[in-house]
């Protein structure tokens, strides 16, 4: 479970939120997320593959050249995991930082809670 949770956290920032090609992003979502997944972000709550794909795709268009980089080692606690990340142009200081917190069910992400640093509470 620990290794799978680490894999999910790392692949999510690269293959879902960091992926600019819609077909590859969608394939990663199907592989990494449960069908009834829930995404919690400052902008709201999104349920299911279609909503997650739409949100990640629209977000990607706002910064197509940004890369997501882990800023911590993935951590696991039972069926949960977390990862600090940064996002910005390759080779430059990140423009955004935050934490991903996931709940894993049957080897897939059932929920993703995204905490973005500097966002109003």
XYZ file of N, CA, C and O in Angstrom:
484
model
N 0.829 -1.202 0.000
C 0.000 0.000 0.000
C 0.866 1.255 0.000
O 0.572 2.207 -0.703
N 1.945 1.269 0.777
C 2.807 2.440 0.864
C 3.405 2.789 -0.500
O 3.348 3.938 -0.945
N 3.963 1.791 -1.181
C 4.583 2.043 -2.487
C 3.546 2.545 -3.497
O 3.822 3.459 -4.274
N 2.351 1.965 -3.483
C 1.303 2.375 -4.424
C 0.853 3.810 -4.133
O 0.656 4.605 -5.057
N 0.714 4.154 -2.863
C 0.305 5.508 -2.500
C 1.351 6.517 -2.960
O 1.011 7.561 -3.533
N 2.624 6.195 -2.772
C 3.705 7.078 -3.240
C 3.627 7.232 -4.762
O 3.756 8.345 -5.288
N 3.431 6.126 -5.445
C 3.323 6.161 -6.909
C 2.155 7.038 -7.353
O 2.289 7.857 -8.276
N 1.010 6.891 -6.699
C -0.167 7.686 -7.064
C 0.095 9.177 -6.890
O -0.255 9.986 -7.761
N 0.704 9.550 -5.780
C 0.997 10.963 -5.529
C 1.919 11.544 -6.598
O 1.662 12.630 -7.136
N 2.978 10.843 -6.904
C 3.956 11.340 -7.870
C 3.413 11.349 -9.293
O 3.603 12.317 -10.041
N 2.735 10.282 -9.673
C 2.184 10.225 -11.032
C 1.081 11.251 -11.230
O 0.926 11.807 -12.321
N 0.313 11.539 -10.192
C -0.774 12.503 -10.300
C -0.259 13.887 -10.684
O -0.832 14.532 -11.565
N 0.819 14.353 -10.049
C 1.295 15.708 -10.377
C 1.908 15.760 -11.767
O 1.856 16.799 -12.420
N 2.466 14.653 -12.233
C 3.074 14.644 -13.569
C 2.060 14.322 -14.655
O 1.983 15.022 -15.668
N 1.304 13.246 -14.476
C 0.484 12.694 -15.560
C -0.948 13.212 -15.611
O -1.613 13.040 -16.632
N -1.420 13.818 -14.539
C -2.761 14.401 -14.561
C -2.641 15.923 -14.620
O -2.963 16.540 -15.620
N -2.118 16.537 -13.574
C -2.064 17.993 -13.529
C -0.925 18.578 -14.349
O -1.002 19.727 -14.772
N 0.100 17.809 -14.621
C 1.210 18.296 -15.427
C 1.128 17.915 -16.895
O 1.989 18.306 -17.685
N 0.103 17.190 -17.284
C -0.005 16.689 -18.662
C -0.822 17.635 -19.530
O -1.973 17.948 -19.210
N -0.232 18.069 -20.644
C -0.906 18.968 -21.567
C -1.659 18.268 -22.684
O -2.475 18.880 -23.356
N -1.401 16.999 -22.892
C -2.077 16.252 -23.957
C -3.306 15.567 -23.358
O -3.200 14.689 -22.502
N -4.477 15.994 -23.827
C -5.750 15.563 -23.239
C -5.908 14.041 -23.202
O -6.369 13.490 -22.202
N -5.543 13.372 -24.272
C -5.712 11.914 -24.344
C -4.864 11.200 -23.290
O -5.322 10.251 -22.649
N -3.644 11.669 -23.093
C -2.768 11.050 -22.088
C -3.250 11.369 -20.677
O -3.194 10.528 -19.785
N -3.718 12.602 -20.472
C -4.249 12.971 -19.162
C -5.449 12.094 -18.808
O -5.555 11.564 -17.714
N -6.354 11.905 -19.758
C -7.557 11.100 -19.512
C -7.186 9.653 -19.198
O -7.754 9.033 -18.295
N -6.219 9.092 -19.926
C -5.781 7.709 -19.664
C -5.203 7.595 -18.256
O -5.458 6.606 -17.549
N -4.460 8.590 -17.827
C -3.895 8.574 -16.475
C -4.997 8.669 -15.428
O -4.953 7.970 -14.403
N -5.991 9.493 -15.661
C -7.112 9.617 -14.718
C -7.813 8.277 -14.553
O -8.088 7.843 -13.435
N -8.086 7.609 -15.648
C -8.756 6.305 -15.586
C -7.905 5.292 -14.823
O -8.430 4.505 -14.036
N -6.607 5.336 -15.024
C -5.706 4.390 -14.357
C -5.493 4.717 -12.875
O -5.382 3.810 -12.052
N -5.451 5.989 -12.538
C -5.064 6.390 -11.184
C -6.227 6.678 -10.241
O -6.047 6.641 -9.025
N -7.404 6.983 -10.755
C -8.532 7.423 -9.935
C -9.711 6.451 -9.992
O -9.994 5.880 -11.041
N -10.452 6.353 -8.873
C -11.708 5.605 -8.873
C -12.710 6.379 -9.727
O -12.579 7.599 -9.898
N -13.717 5.676 -10.252
C -14.720 6.345 -11.096
C -15.479 7.418 -10.340
O -15.882 8.423 -10.916
N -15.686 7.201 -9.037
C -16.443 8.153 -8.225
C -15.537 9.094 -7.438
O -15.918 9.630 -6.398
N -14.348 9.329 -7.948
C -13.365 10.173 -7.251
C -13.929 11.561 -6.972
O -14.818 12.036 -7.666
N -13.370 12.168 -5.921
C -13.766 13.533 -5.567
C -12.503 14.380 -5.467
O -11.541 14.003 -4.807
N -12.520 15.519 -6.146
C -11.429 16.483 -6.112
C -11.898 17.685 -5.305
O -12.943 18.278 -5.612
N -11.137 18.034 -4.269
C -11.414 19.215 -3.456
C -10.297 20.218 -3.715
O -9.131 19.933 -3.434
N -10.637 21.369 -4.265
C -9.686 22.440 -4.556
C -10.313 23.748 -4.071
O -11.528 23.804 -3.829
N -9.504 24.811 -3.940
C -10.092 26.079 -3.502
C -11.275 26.533 -4.362
O -12.192 27.189 -3.862
N -11.289 26.182 -5.626
C -12.366 26.598 -6.533
C -13.664 25.823 -6.331
O -14.697 26.198 -6.855
N -13.604 24.682 -5.612
C -14.810 23.901 -5.386
C -14.536 22.416 -5.287
O -13.392 21.981 -5.115
N -15.597 21.647 -5.423
C -15.534 20.190 -5.343
C -16.002 19.630 -6.692
O -17.006 20.093 -7.246
N -15.274 18.641 -7.207
C -15.586 18.051 -8.500
C -15.629 16.538 -8.344
O -14.730 15.959 -7.726
N -16.645 15.899 -8.909
C -16.864 14.470 -8.725
C -16.795 13.737 -10.064
O -17.439 14.132 -11.030
N -16.005 12.652 -10.091
C -15.944 11.770 -11.243
C -14.841 12.122 -12.223
O -14.248 13.207 -12.181
N -14.580 11.168 -13.105
C -13.513 11.315 -14.096
C -13.721 12.517 -15.004
O -12.769 13.260 -15.278
N -14.947 12.708 -15.493
C -15.197 13.808 -16.434
C -14.913 15.163 -15.795
O -14.269 16.017 -16.401
N -15.398 15.352 -14.573
C -15.207 16.631 -13.886
C -13.730 16.865 -13.580
O -13.224 17.976 -13.748
N -13.040 15.824 -13.129
C -11.606 15.936 -12.843
C -10.842 16.266 -14.122
O -9.982 17.157 -14.129
N -11.146 15.580 -15.192
C -10.470 15.804 -16.472
C -10.695 17.233 -16.960
O -9.760 17.918 -17.390
N -11.924 17.693 -16.870
C -12.253 19.053 -17.313
C -11.492 20.083 -16.459
O -10.878 21.005 -16.996
N -11.503 19.909 -15.129
C -10.810 20.848 -14.252
C -9.308 20.862 -14.538
O -8.708 21.923 -14.695
N -8.691 19.684 -14.600
C -7.238 19.595 -14.829
C -6.869 20.182 -16.195
O -5.854 20.867 -16.329
N -7.680 19.919 -17.204
C -7.417 20.455 -18.542
C -7.520 21.973 -18.582
O -6.668 22.646 -19.171
N -8.568 22.520 -17.952
C -8.732 23.971 -17.926
C -7.615 24.629 -17.125
O -7.098 25.675 -17.517
N -7.227 24.014 -16.016
C -6.127 24.546 -15.216
C -4.835 24.548 -16.027
O -4.082 25.516 -16.019
N -4.610 23.468 -16.756
C -3.383 23.342 -17.558
C -3.290 24.454 -18.606
O -2.203 24.944 -18.899
N -4.416 24.868 -19.185
C -4.385 25.920 -20.202
C -3.965 27.264 -19.626
O -3.511 28.133 -20.367
N -4.091 27.446 -18.304
C -3.699 28.716 -17.690
C -2.194 28.827 -17.517
O -1.684 29.934 -17.304
N -1.491 27.707 -17.563
C -0.030 27.709 -17.430
C 0.562 26.480 -18.136
O 1.092 25.582 -17.509
N 0.478 26.465 -19.467
C 0.868 25.283 -20.231
C 2.346 24.913 -20.139
O 2.699 23.750 -20.373
N 3.202 25.837 -19.784
C 4.636 25.546 -19.728
C 5.129 25.220 -18.319
O 6.320 24.972 -18.132
N 4.244 25.231 -17.338
C 4.655 24.941 -15.969
C 4.886 23.445 -15.776
O 4.240 22.618 -16.420
N 5.810 23.129 -14.894
C 6.026 21.754 -14.473
C 5.716 21.659 -12.986
O 5.889 22.627 -12.242
N 5.241 20.502 -12.574
C 4.976 20.237 -11.163
C 6.126 19.402 -10.623
O 6.493 18.385 -11.211
N 6.678 19.856 -9.515
C 7.848 19.215 -8.935
C 7.570 18.871 -7.474
O 7.084 19.728 -6.729
N 7.890 17.644 -7.059
C 7.730 17.317 -5.636
C 8.675 18.172 -4.786
O 9.824 18.373 -5.159
N 8.173 18.660 -3.677
C 8.985 19.424 -2.736
C 9.166 18.676 -1.424
O 9.685 19.235 -0.456
N 8.689 17.444 -1.387
C 8.875 16.572 -0.230
C 8.843 15.141 -0.730
O 8.458 14.885 -1.871
N 9.236 14.235 0.128
C 9.032 12.829 -0.185
C 7.572 12.517 0.109
O 6.990 13.070 1.051
N 6.955 11.640 -0.678
C 5.584 11.252 -0.370
C 5.527 10.607 1.017
O 6.457 9.902 1.413
N 4.456 10.874 1.732
C 4.238 10.262 3.040
C 2.936 9.493 3.012
O 1.970 9.912 2.363
N 2.916 8.379 3.737
C 1.741 7.522 3.790
C 1.347 7.265 5.230
O 2.212 7.059 6.082
N 0.051 7.277 5.486
C -0.511 6.900 6.774
C -1.756 6.076 6.481
O -2.777 6.624 6.036
N -1.639 4.763 6.656
C -2.724 3.828 6.350
C -3.155 3.998 4.890
O -2.362 3.770 4.004
N -4.389 4.441 4.653
C -4.872 4.579 3.274
C -4.809 6.026 2.775
O -5.475 6.390 1.820
N -3.994 6.844 3.430
C -3.866 8.252 3.051
C -2.419 8.577 2.701
O -1.491 7.883 3.131
N -2.243 9.630 1.926
C -0.896 10.068 1.576
C -0.884 11.562 1.330
O -1.926 12.168 1.060
N 0.318 12.134 1.437
C 0.461 13.559 1.152
C 1.797 13.832 0.479
O 2.760 13.073 0.646
N 1.815 14.935 -0.269
C 3.003 15.333 -1.012
C 3.002 16.848 -1.158
O 2.004 17.438 -1.590
N 4.119 17.478 -0.807
C 4.290 18.914 -1.079
C 4.792 19.063 -2.506
O 5.589 18.254 -2.980
N 4.344 20.102 -3.201
C 4.727 20.303 -4.592
C 4.914 21.792 -4.878
O 4.468 22.655 -4.138
N 5.578 22.048 -5.990
C 5.709 23.394 -6.522
C 5.405 23.352 -8.004
O 5.575 22.327 -8.659
N 4.956 24.488 -8.540
C 4.609 24.570 -9.955
C 5.129 25.886 -10.515
O 4.912 26.943 -9.933
N 5.824 25.785 -11.636
C 6.345 26.971 -12.289
C 7.097 26.598 -13.549
O 7.196 25.416 -13.896
N 7.652 27.580 -14.231
C 8.433 27.293 -15.436
C 9.645 26.418 -15.102
O 10.265 26.589 -14.046
N 9.950 25.494 -15.992
C 11.079 24.576 -15.787
C 12.356 25.356 -15.491
O 12.690 26.319 -16.169
N 13.047 24.925 -14.441
C 14.323 25.532 -14.085
C 14.223 26.826 -13.301
O 15.244 27.419 -12.964
N 13.023 27.282 -13.021
C 12.833 28.526 -12.268
C 12.164 28.229 -10.933
O 11.626 27.142 -10.721
N 12.185 29.204 -10.038
C 11.508 29.060 -8.751
C 10.010 28.873 -8.992
O 9.453 29.463 -9.935
N 9.344 28.072 -8.180
C 7.914 27.845 -8.389
C 7.088 29.114 -8.160
O 7.418 29.921 -7.299
N 6.062 29.256 -8.958
C 5.129 30.367 -8.767
C 4.012 29.983 -7.808
O 3.365 30.846 -7.229
N 3.772 28.668 -7.680
C 2.730 28.158 -6.788
C 3.316 26.981 -6.009
O 4.099 26.197 -6.561
N 2.918 26.860 -4.759
C 3.290 25.697 -3.953
C 2.056 25.225 -3.206
O 1.082 25.971 -3.043
N 2.106 23.983 -2.761
C 0.977 23.457 -2.017
C 1.207 22.025 -1.589
O 2.324 21.497 -1.683
N 0.150 21.426 -1.124
C 0.149 20.030 -0.667
C -1.004 19.291 -1.316
O -2.110 19.825 -1.426
N -0.745 18.083 -1.750
C -1.803 17.159 -2.151
C -1.983 16.154 -1.046
O -1.002 15.606 -0.517
N -3.226 15.900 -0.694
C -3.572 14.896 0.304
C -4.557 13.948 -0.365
O -5.577 14.397 -0.890
N -4.245 12.653 -0.393
C -5.127 11.690 -1.066
C -5.622 10.623 -0.103
O -4.965 10.297 0.885
N -6.791 10.096 -0.415
C -7.334 8.888 0.211
C -7.355 7.834 -0.887
O -7.846 8.086 -1.991
N -6.790 6.665 -0.568
C -6.674 5.587 -1.549
C -7.682 4.489 -1.226
O -7.844 4.097 -0.063
N -8.375 4.024 -2.273
C -9.310 2.909 -2.133
C -9.052 1.936 -3.273
O -9.046 2.342 -4.442
N -8.788 0.698 -2.926
C -8.549 -0.352 -3.920
C -7.457 0.036 -4.913
O -7.574 -0.184 -6.119
N -6.393 0.665 -4.401
C -5.237 0.988 -5.227
C -5.370 2.197 -6.122
O -4.509 2.448 -6.965
N -6.454 2.977 -5.939
C -6.664 4.175 -6.749
C -6.999 5.351 -5.846
O -7.422 5.176 -4.697
N -6.852 6.544 -6.381
C -7.189 7.751 -5.630
C -8.708 7.895 -5.590
O -9.356 8.027 -6.631
N -9.258 7.863 -4.377
C -10.698 8.065 -4.196
C -11.006 9.540 -3.965
O -12.061 10.027 -4.376
N -10.085 10.240 -3.286
C -10.258 11.681 -3.118
C -8.897 12.357 -3.092
O -7.916 11.799 -2.607
N -8.875 13.546 -3.658
C -7.691 14.391 -3.682
C -8.084 15.736 -3.101
O -9.018 16.382 -3.576
N -7.372 16.135 -2.053
C -7.571 17.432 -1.408
C -6.323 18.254 -1.714
O -5.219 17.860 -1.336
N -6.493 19.374 -2.405
C -5.368 20.207 -2.819
C -5.342 21.472 -1.953
O -6.291 22.275 -2.002
N -4.273 21.613 -1.188
C -4.066 22.802 -0.371
C -3.027 23.657 -1.076
O -1.891 23.217 -1.265
N -3.425 24.853 -1.499
C -2.520 25.745 -2.216
C -2.037 26.804 -1.232
O -2.840 27.492 -0.595
N -0.725 26.936 -1.093
C -0.152 27.927 -0.180
C -0.498 29.331 -0.642
O -0.499 29.617 -1.844
N -0.809 30.183 0.320
C -1.095 31.574 -0.002
C -2.521 31.840 -0.447
O -2.855 32.971 -0.774
N -3.363 30.807 -0.457
C -4.764 31.022 -0.837
C -5.511 31.554 0.380
O -5.277 31.128 1.498
N -6.462 32.481 0.204
C -7.244 32.970 1.346
C -8.072 31.830 1.931
O -8.534 30.964 1.209
N -8.234 31.846 3.247
C -9.004 30.767 3.902
C -10.483 31.051 3.931
O -10.943 32.077 3.608
